[in-house]
Amino acid sequence: QVQLVESGGGLVQDGGSLRLTCSVSGTIFSINNQGWFRQAPGKERELVARITSYDSVNYADSVKGRITISRDAAKNTVYLQMNSLKPEDTAVYSCNLNQRTNWGPWYSYWGQGTQVTVSS
């Protein structure tokens, strides 16, 4: 059973910083990618950043240069460092893990989400 638990959300002022943490428990396959998504009220969920098992990363255009995804494989933990936060970054941020064995199907797992609120 794979479980993802996010932490680190909260209230921050415009221009402030937060670091989100996603702790993963259970079996992690060698082929995987882990990402952070966010969903603001009335909007669709969107990808913020993703990192693969080969450490390839990609970011949403709206966060490039302000947000960094990283991970500690030994701790099964993924981080999202968010700097220069803006009110439009306000959303529920959720951690996601997609993984598969060499020839198997992809499995997707989600955390419960953590609220990030940026005040102007």
CSV table of N, CA and C in Angstrom, one decimal:
chain,number,residue,atom,x,y,z
A,1,GLN,N,0.9,-1.2,0.0
A,1,GLN,CA,0.0,0.0,0.0
A,1,GLN,C,0.9,1.2,0.0
A,2,VAL,N,0.8,2.0,-1.0
A,2,VAL,CA,1.5,3.3,-1.1
A,2,VAL,C,0.7,4.4,-0.6
A,3,GLN,N,1.3,5.2,0.3
A,3,GLN,CA,0.7,6.4,0.9
A,3,GLN,C,1.6,7.6,0.7
A,4,LEU,N,0.9,8.7,0.4
A,4,LEU,CA,1.6,10.0,0.3
A,4,LEU,C,1.1,11.0,1.3
A,5,VAL,N,1.9,11.6,2.0
A,5,VAL,CA,1.5,12.6,3.0
A,5,VAL,C,2.2,13.9,2.8
A,6,GLU,N,1.4,15.0,2.5
A,6,GLU,CA,2.0,16.3,2.3
A,6,GLU,C,2.1,17.1,3.6
A,7,SER,N,3.0,18.0,3.7
A,7,SER,CA,3.1,18.9,4.8
A,7,SER,C,3.8,20.2,4.3
A,8,GLY,N,3.7,21.2,5.1
A,8,GLY,CA,4.4,22.5,4.8
A,8,GLY,C,3.5,23.6,4.3
A,9,GLY,N,2.2,23.3,4.0
A,9,GLY,CA,1.4,24.4,3.5
A,9,GLY,C,1.1,25.4,4.6
A,10,GLY,N,0.5,26.5,4.2
A,10,GLY,CA,0.1,27.5,5.2
A,10,GLY,C,-0.2,28.9,4.6
A,11,LEU,N,-0.2,29.9,5.4
A,11,LEU,CA,-0.5,31.3,4.9
A,11,LEU,C,0.8,32.0,4.9
A,12,VAL,N,1.1,32.7,3.8
A,12,VAL,CA,2.3,33.5,3.6
A,12,VAL,C,1.9,34.7,2.8
A,13,GLN,N,2.7,35.8,3.0
A,13,GLN,CA,2.5,37.0,2.4
A,13,GLN,C,3.0,37.0,0.9
A,14,ASP,N,2.5,37.9,0.1
A,14,ASP,CA,3.0,38.1,-1.2
A,14,ASP,C,4.5,38.3,-1.2
A,15,GLY,N,5.2,37.5,-2.0
A,15,GLY,CA,6.7,37.5,-2.1
A,15,GLY,C,7.4,36.6,-1.1
A,16,GLY,N,6.6,35.9,-0.3
A,16,GLY,CA,7.2,35.0,0.7
A,16,GLY,C,7.5,33.6,0.1
A,17,SER,N,8.0,32.7,1.0
A,17,SER,CA,8.4,31.4,0.6
A,17,SER,C,7.8,30.3,1.5
A,18,LEU,N,7.6,29.2,0.9
A,18,LEU,CA,7.2,28.0,1.6
A,18,LEU,C,7.9,26.8,1.0
A,19,ARG,N,8.1,25.8,1.8
A,19,ARG,CA,8.6,24.5,1.3
A,19,ARG,C,7.6,23.4,1.6
A,20,LEU,N,7.1,22.7,0.6
A,20,LEU,CA,6.2,21.6,0.8
A,20,LEU,C,7.0,20.3,0.8
A,21,THR,N,6.5,19.4,1.6
A,21,THR,CA,7.2,18.1,1.6
A,21,THR,C,6.2,17.0,1.4
A,22,CYS,N,6.6,16.0,0.6
A,22,CYS,CA,5.7,14.8,0.3
A,22,CYS,C,6.5,13.6,0.8
A,23,SER,N,6.0,12.9,1.8
A,23,SER,CA,6.6,11.7,2.3
A,23,SER,C,5.9,10.5,1.7
A,24,VAL,N,6.6,9.6,1.1
A,24,VAL,CA,6.0,8.4,0.5
A,24,VAL,C,6.4,7.2,1.3
A,25,SER,N,5.4,6.4,1.6
A,25,SER,CA,5.6,5.1,2.2
A,25,SER,C,5.1,4.0,1.4
A,26,GLY,N,5.7,2.8,1.5
A,26,GLY,CA,5.3,1.7,0.7
A,26,GLY,C,6.3,1.4,-0.4
A,27,THR,N,6.0,0.5,-1.3
A,27,THR,CA,6.9,0.1,-2.3
A,27,THR,C,7.0,1.0,-3.5
A,28,ILE,N,8.1,1.5,-3.8
A,28,ILE,CA,8.3,2.4,-4.9
A,28,ILE,C,9.1,1.7,-6.0
A,29,PHE,N,8.5,1.6,-7.2
A,29,PHE,CA,9.2,0.9,-8.3
A,29,PHE,C,10.3,1.8,-8.9
A,30,SER,N,11.2,1.2,-9.6
A,30,SER,CA,12.3,2.0,-10.2
A,30,SER,C,11.9,2.9,-11.3
A,31,ILE,N,10.8,2.6,-12.0
A,31,ILE,CA,10.3,3.5,-13.0
A,31,ILE,C,9.2,4.3,-12.4
A,32,ASN,N,9.4,5.6,-12.2
A,32,ASN,CA,8.4,6.4,-11.6
A,32,ASN,C,8.6,7.9,-11.9
A,33,ASN,N,7.6,8.7,-11.7
A,33,ASN,CA,7.7,10.1,-11.6
A,33,ASN,C,6.9,10.6,-10.5
A,34,GLN,N,7.3,11.7,-9.9
A,34,GLN,CA,6.6,12.3,-8.8
A,34,GLN,C,6.4,13.8,-9.1
A,35,GLY,N,5.2,14.2,-8.7
A,35,GLY,CA,4.9,15.6,-9.1
A,35,GLY,C,4.0,16.3,-8.1
A,36,TRP,N,3.9,17.6,-8.2
A,36,TRP,CA,3.1,18.4,-7.4
A,36,TRP,C,2.0,19.0,-8.4
A,37,PHE,N,0.8,18.9,-8.0
A,37,PHE,CA,-0.3,19.5,-8.7
A,37,PHE,C,-1.0,20.5,-7.8
A,38,ARG,N,-1.7,21.5,-8.3
A,38,ARG,CA,-2.5,22.4,-7.5
A,38,ARG,C,-3.9,22.6,-8.1
A,39,GLN,N,-4.8,23.0,-7.3
A,39,GLN,CA,-6.2,23.3,-7.7
A,39,GLN,C,-6.7,24.5,-6.9
A,40,ALA,N,-7.0,25.5,-7.6
A,40,ALA,CA,-7.5,26.7,-7.0
A,40,ALA,C,-9.0,26.6,-7.1
A,41,PRO,N,-9.8,27.3,-6.2
A,41,PRO,CA,-11.2,27.3,-6.3
A,41,PRO,C,-11.8,27.7,-7.7
A,42,GLY,N,-12.6,26.9,-8.2
A,42,GLY,CA,-13.2,27.1,-9.5
A,42,GLY,C,-12.4,26.9,-10.7
A,43,LYS,N,-11.2,26.3,-10.5
A,43,LYS,CA,-10.3,26.0,-11.6
A,43,LYS,C,-9.9,24.5,-11.6
A,44,GLU,N,-9.4,24.1,-12.8
A,44,GLU,CA,-9.0,22.7,-12.9
A,44,GLU,C,-7.7,22.5,-12.2
A,45,ARG,N,-7.5,21.2,-11.9
A,45,ARG,CA,-6.2,20.9,-11.3
A,45,ARG,C,-5.1,21.0,-12.4
A,46,GLU,N,-3.9,21.6,-12.0
A,46,GLU,CA,-2.9,21.7,-13.0
A,46,GLU,C,-1.6,21.2,-12.4
A,47,LEU,N,-0.7,20.8,-13.3
A,47,LEU,CA,0.6,20.3,-12.9
A,47,LEU,C,1.5,21.5,-12.6
A,48,VAL,N,2.2,21.5,-11.4
A,48,VAL,CA,3.1,22.5,-11.0
A,48,VAL,C,4.5,22.1,-11.4
A,49,ALA,N,4.9,21.0,-11.0
A,49,ALA,CA,6.3,20.5,-11.3
A,49,ALA,C,6.3,19.0,-11.2
A,50,ARG,N,7.2,18.4,-11.9
A,50,ARG,CA,7.4,16.9,-11.9
A,50,ARG,C,8.8,16.5,-12.0
A,51,ILE,N,9.2,15.5,-11.3
A,51,ILE,CA,10.5,14.9,-11.4
A,51,ILE,C,10.5,13.4,-11.7
A,52,THR,N,11.3,13.0,-12.6
A,52,THR,CA,11.3,11.5,-12.9
A,52,THR,C,12.3,10.8,-12.1
A,53,SER,N,12.3,9.5,-12.3
A,53,SER,CA,13.3,8.6,-11.6
A,53,SER,C,14.7,8.8,-12.2
A,54,TYR,N,14.7,9.5,-13.4
A,54,TYR,CA,16.0,9.8,-14.0
A,54,TYR,C,16.4,11.3,-13.6
A,55,ASP,N,15.6,11.9,-12.7
A,55,ASP,CA,15.9,13.3,-12.3
A,55,ASP,C,15.7,14.3,-13.4
A,56,SER,N,14.9,14.0,-14.3
A,56,SER,CA,14.4,14.9,-15.3
A,56,SER,C,13.3,15.7,-14.7
A,57,VAL,N,13.3,17.0,-14.8
A,57,VAL,CA,12.2,17.9,-14.2
A,57,VAL,C,11.5,18.7,-15.3
A,58,ASN,N,10.3,19.0,-15.0
A,58,ASN,CA,9.6,20.0,-15.8
A,58,ASN,C,8.7,20.8,-14.9
A,59,TYR,N,8.4,22.0,-15.4
A,59,TYR,CA,7.6,23.0,-14.6
A,59,TYR,C,6.5,23.6,-15.4
A,60,ALA,N,5.5,24.0,-14.8
A,60,ALA,CA,4.5,24.9,-15.4
A,60,ALA,C,5.2,26.2,-15.7
A,61,ASP,N,4.8,26.8,-16.8
A,61,ASP,CA,5.4,28.1,-17.2
A,61,ASP,C,5.2,29.2,-16.2
A,62,SER,N,4.0,29.1,-15.5
A,62,SER,CA,3.7,30.1,-14.5
A,62,SER,C,4.6,30.1,-13.3
A,63,VAL,N,5.3,29.0,-13.1
A,63,VAL,CA,6.1,28.9,-11.8
A,63,VAL,C,7.6,28.9,-12.1
A,64,LYS,N,8.0,28.8,-13.4
A,64,LYS,CA,9.4,28.7,-13.7
A,64,LYS,C,10.2,29.9,-13.1
A,65,GLY,N,11.3,29.5,-12.5
A,65,GLY,CA,12.2,30.5,-11.9
A,65,GLY,C,11.8,30.9,-10.5
A,66,ARG,N,10.7,30.4,-10.0
A,66,ARG,CA,10.2,30.7,-8.7
A,66,ARG,C,10.1,29.4,-7.8
A,67,ILE,N,9.9,28.3,-8.5
A,67,ILE,CA,9.6,27.1,-7.7
A,67,ILE,C,10.6,26.0,-8.2
A,68,THR,N,11.0,25.2,-7.2
A,68,THR,CA,12.0,24.1,-7.5
A,68,THR,C,11.5,22.8,-6.9
A,69,ILE,N,11.5,21.8,-7.7
A,69,ILE,CA,11.2,20.4,-7.2
A,69,ILE,C,12.5,19.6,-7.0
A,70,SER,N,12.5,18.9,-5.9
A,70,SER,CA,13.7,18.1,-5.7
A,70,SER,C,13.2,16.8,-4.9
A,71,ARG,N,14.1,15.9,-4.8
A,71,ARG,CA,13.8,14.7,-4.0
A,71,ARG,C,15.0,14.1,-3.3
A,72,ASP,N,14.7,13.4,-2.2
A,72,ASP,CA,15.7,12.6,-1.5
A,72,ASP,C,15.2,11.2,-1.6
A,73,ALA,N,15.8,10.4,-2.6
A,73,ALA,CA,15.4,9.1,-2.8
A,73,ALA,C,15.6,8.2,-1.6
A,74,ALA,N,16.6,8.4,-0.9
A,74,ALA,CA,16.9,7.6,0.3
A,74,ALA,C,15.7,7.7,1.3
A,75,LYS,N,15.1,8.9,1.4
A,75,LYS,CA,14.0,9.1,2.3
A,75,LYS,C,12.7,9.0,1.7
A,76,ASN,N,12.6,8.7,0.4
A,76,ASN,CA,11.3,8.6,-0.3
A,76,ASN,C,10.5,9.9,-0.1
A,77,THR,N,11.2,11.0,-0.3
A,77,THR,CA,10.6,12.3,0.0
A,77,THR,C,10.8,13.2,-1.2
A,78,VAL,N,9.8,14.0,-1.5
A,78,VAL,CA,9.9,15.0,-2.6
A,78,VAL,C,9.5,16.3,-2.0
A,79,TYR,N,10.3,17.3,-2.4
A,79,TYR,CA,10.1,18.7,-1.9
A,79,TYR,C,9.7,19.6,-3.0
A,80,LEU,N,9.0,20.7,-2.6
A,80,LEU,CA,8.6,21.8,-3.5
A,80,LEU,C,9.0,23.1,-2.8
A,81,GLN,N,10.1,23.6,-3.3
A,81,GLN,CA,10.5,24.9,-2.7
A,81,GLN,C,9.9,26.0,-3.5
A,82,MET,N,9.1,26.9,-2.8
A,82,MET,CA,8.3,27.9,-3.5
A,82,MET,C,8.8,29.3,-3.0
A,83,ASN,N,9.3,30.1,-3.9
A,83,ASN,CA,9.8,31.4,-3.6
A,83,ASN,C,9.0,32.4,-4.4
A,84,SER,N,9.1,33.7,-3.9
A,84,SER,CA,8.4,34.8,-4.6
A,84,SER,C,7.0,34.4,-4.9
A,85,LEU,N,6.3,33.9,-3.9
A,85,LEU,CA,4.9,33.5,-4.0
A,85,LEU,C,4.0,34.7,-4.3
A,86,LYS,N,3.0,34.4,-5.1
A,86,LYS,CA,2.0,35.4,-5.5
A,86,LYS,C,0.6,35.0,-5.1
A,87,PRO,N,-0.3,35.9,-5.0
A,87,PRO,CA,-1.7,35.5,-4.6
A,87,PRO,C,-2.3,34.5,-5.5
A,88,GLU,N,-1.9,34.5,-6.8
A,88,GLU,CA,-2.4,33.5,-7.8
A,88,GLU,C,-1.9,32.1,-7.6
A,89,ASP,N,-0.9,32.0,-6.7
A,89,ASP,CA,-0.4,30.7,-6.3
A,89,ASP,C,-1.3,30.0,-5.3
A,90,THR,N,-2.2,30.7,-4.8
A,90,THR,CA,-3.1,30.2,-3.7
A,90,THR,C,-3.9,29.0,-4.3
A,91,ALA,N,-3.8,27.8,-3.6
A,91,ALA,CA,-4.5,26.6,-4.1
A,91,ALA,C,-4.2,25.5,-3.1
A,92,VAL,N,-4.9,24.4,-3.3
A,92,VAL,CA,-4.6,23.2,-2.6
A,92,VAL,C,-3.5,22.4,-3.4
A,93,TYR,N,-2.4,22.1,-2.8
A,93,TYR,CA,-1.3,21.5,-3.5
A,93,TYR,C,-1.3,20.0,-3.1
A,94,SER,N,-1.2,19.2,-4.1
A,94,SER,CA,-1.3,17.7,-3.9
A,94,SER,C,-0.1,17.0,-4.5
A,95,CYS,N,0.4,16.0,-3.8
A,95,CYS,CA,1.5,15.3,-4.3
A,95,CYS,C,1.0,14.0,-5.1
A,96,ASN,N,1.7,13.7,-6.1
A,96,ASN,CA,1.3,12.6,-7.0
A,96,ASN,C,2.5,11.7,-7.3
A,97,LEU,N,2.3,10.4,-7.3
A,97,LEU,CA,3.3,9.4,-7.7
A,97,LEU,C,2.7,8.5,-8.7
A,98,ASN,N,3.4,8.4,-9.9
A,98,ASN,CA,3.1,7.4,-10.9
A,98,ASN,C,4.2,6.5,-11.0
A,99,GLN,N,3.9,5.2,-11.1
A,99,GLN,CA,5.0,4.2,-11.2
A,99,GLN,C,4.5,2.9,-11.8
A,100,ARG,N,5.5,2.2,-12.3
A,100,ARG,CA,5.2,0.9,-12.9
A,100,ARG,C,6.5,0.0,-12.9
A,101,THR,N,6.3,-1.3,-13.0
A,101,THR,CA,7.4,-2.2,-13.2
A,101,THR,C,7.8,-2.1,-14.6
A,102,ASN,N,8.8,-2.9,-15.0
A,102,ASN,CA,9.4,-2.8,-16.4
A,102,ASN,C,8.3,-3.0,-17.4
A,103,TRP,N,7.4,-3.9,-17.2
A,103,TRP,CA,6.5,-4.3,-18.3
A,103,TRP,C,5.0,-4.1,-17.8
A,104,GLY,N,4.8,-3.6,-16.6
A,104,GLY,CA,3.5,-3.5,-16.1
A,104,GLY,C,2.8,-2.2,-16.4
A,105,PRO,N,1.6,-2.1,-16.0
A,105,PRO,CA,0.8,-0.8,-16.2
A,105,PRO,C,1.3,0.2,-15.2
A,106,TRP,N,0.9,1.5,-15.5
A,106,TRP,CA,1.1,2.6,-14.6
A,106,TRP,C,0.1,2.6,-13.4
A,107,TYR,N,0.6,2.9,-12.2
A,107,TYR,CA,-0.3,3.1,-11.1
A,107,TYR,C,-0.1,4.5,-10.6
A,108,SER,N,-1.2,5.1,-10.2
A,108,SER,CA,-1.1,6.5,-9.8
A,108,SER,C,-1.6,6.6,-8.3
A,109,TYR,N,-0.9,7.4,-7.5
A,109,TYR,CA,-1.3,7.6,-6.1
A,109,TYR,C,-1.3,9.1,-5.8
A,110,TRP,N,-2.1,9.5,-4.9
A,110,TRP,CA,-2.3,10.9,-4.5
A,110,TRP,C,-2.2,11.1,-3.0
A,111,GLY,N,-1.7,12.2,-2.6
A,111,GLY,CA,-1.8,12.6,-1.2
A,111,GLY,C,-3.1,13.4,-1.0
A,112,GLN,N,-3.3,13.8,0.3
A,112,GLN,CA,-4.6,14.4,0.6
A,112,GLN,C,-4.7,15.9,0.3
A,113,GLY,N,-3.5,16.4,0.1
A,113,GLY,CA,-3.4,17.9,-0.3
A,113,GLY,C,-3.1,18.7,0.9
A,114,THR,N,-2.5,19.9,0.6
A,114,THR,CA,-2.2,20.9,1.6
A,114,THR,C,-2.5,22.2,1.1
A,115,GLN,N,-3.1,23.1,1.9
A,115,GLN,CA,-3.5,24.4,1.5
A,115,GLN,C,-2.4,25.4,1.5
A,116,VAL,N,-2.2,26.1,0.4
A,116,VAL,CA,-1.3,27.2,0.4
A,116,VAL,C,-2.1,28.5,0.1
A,117,THR,N,-1.9,29.5,0.9
A,117,THR,CA,-2.6,30.7,0.8
A,117,THR,C,-1.6,31.9,0.8
A,118,VAL,N,-1.7,32.7,-0.3
A,118,VAL,CA,-0.7,33.8,-0.4
A,118,VAL,C,-1.6,35.1,-0.3
A,119,SER,N,-1.3,35.9,0.7
A,119,SER,CA,-2.1,37.1,0.9
A,119,SER,C,-1.4,38.3,0.2
A,120,SER,N,-2.2,39.2,-0.3
A,120,SER,CA,-1.7,40.3,-1.0
A,120,SER,C,-1.5,41.5,0.0
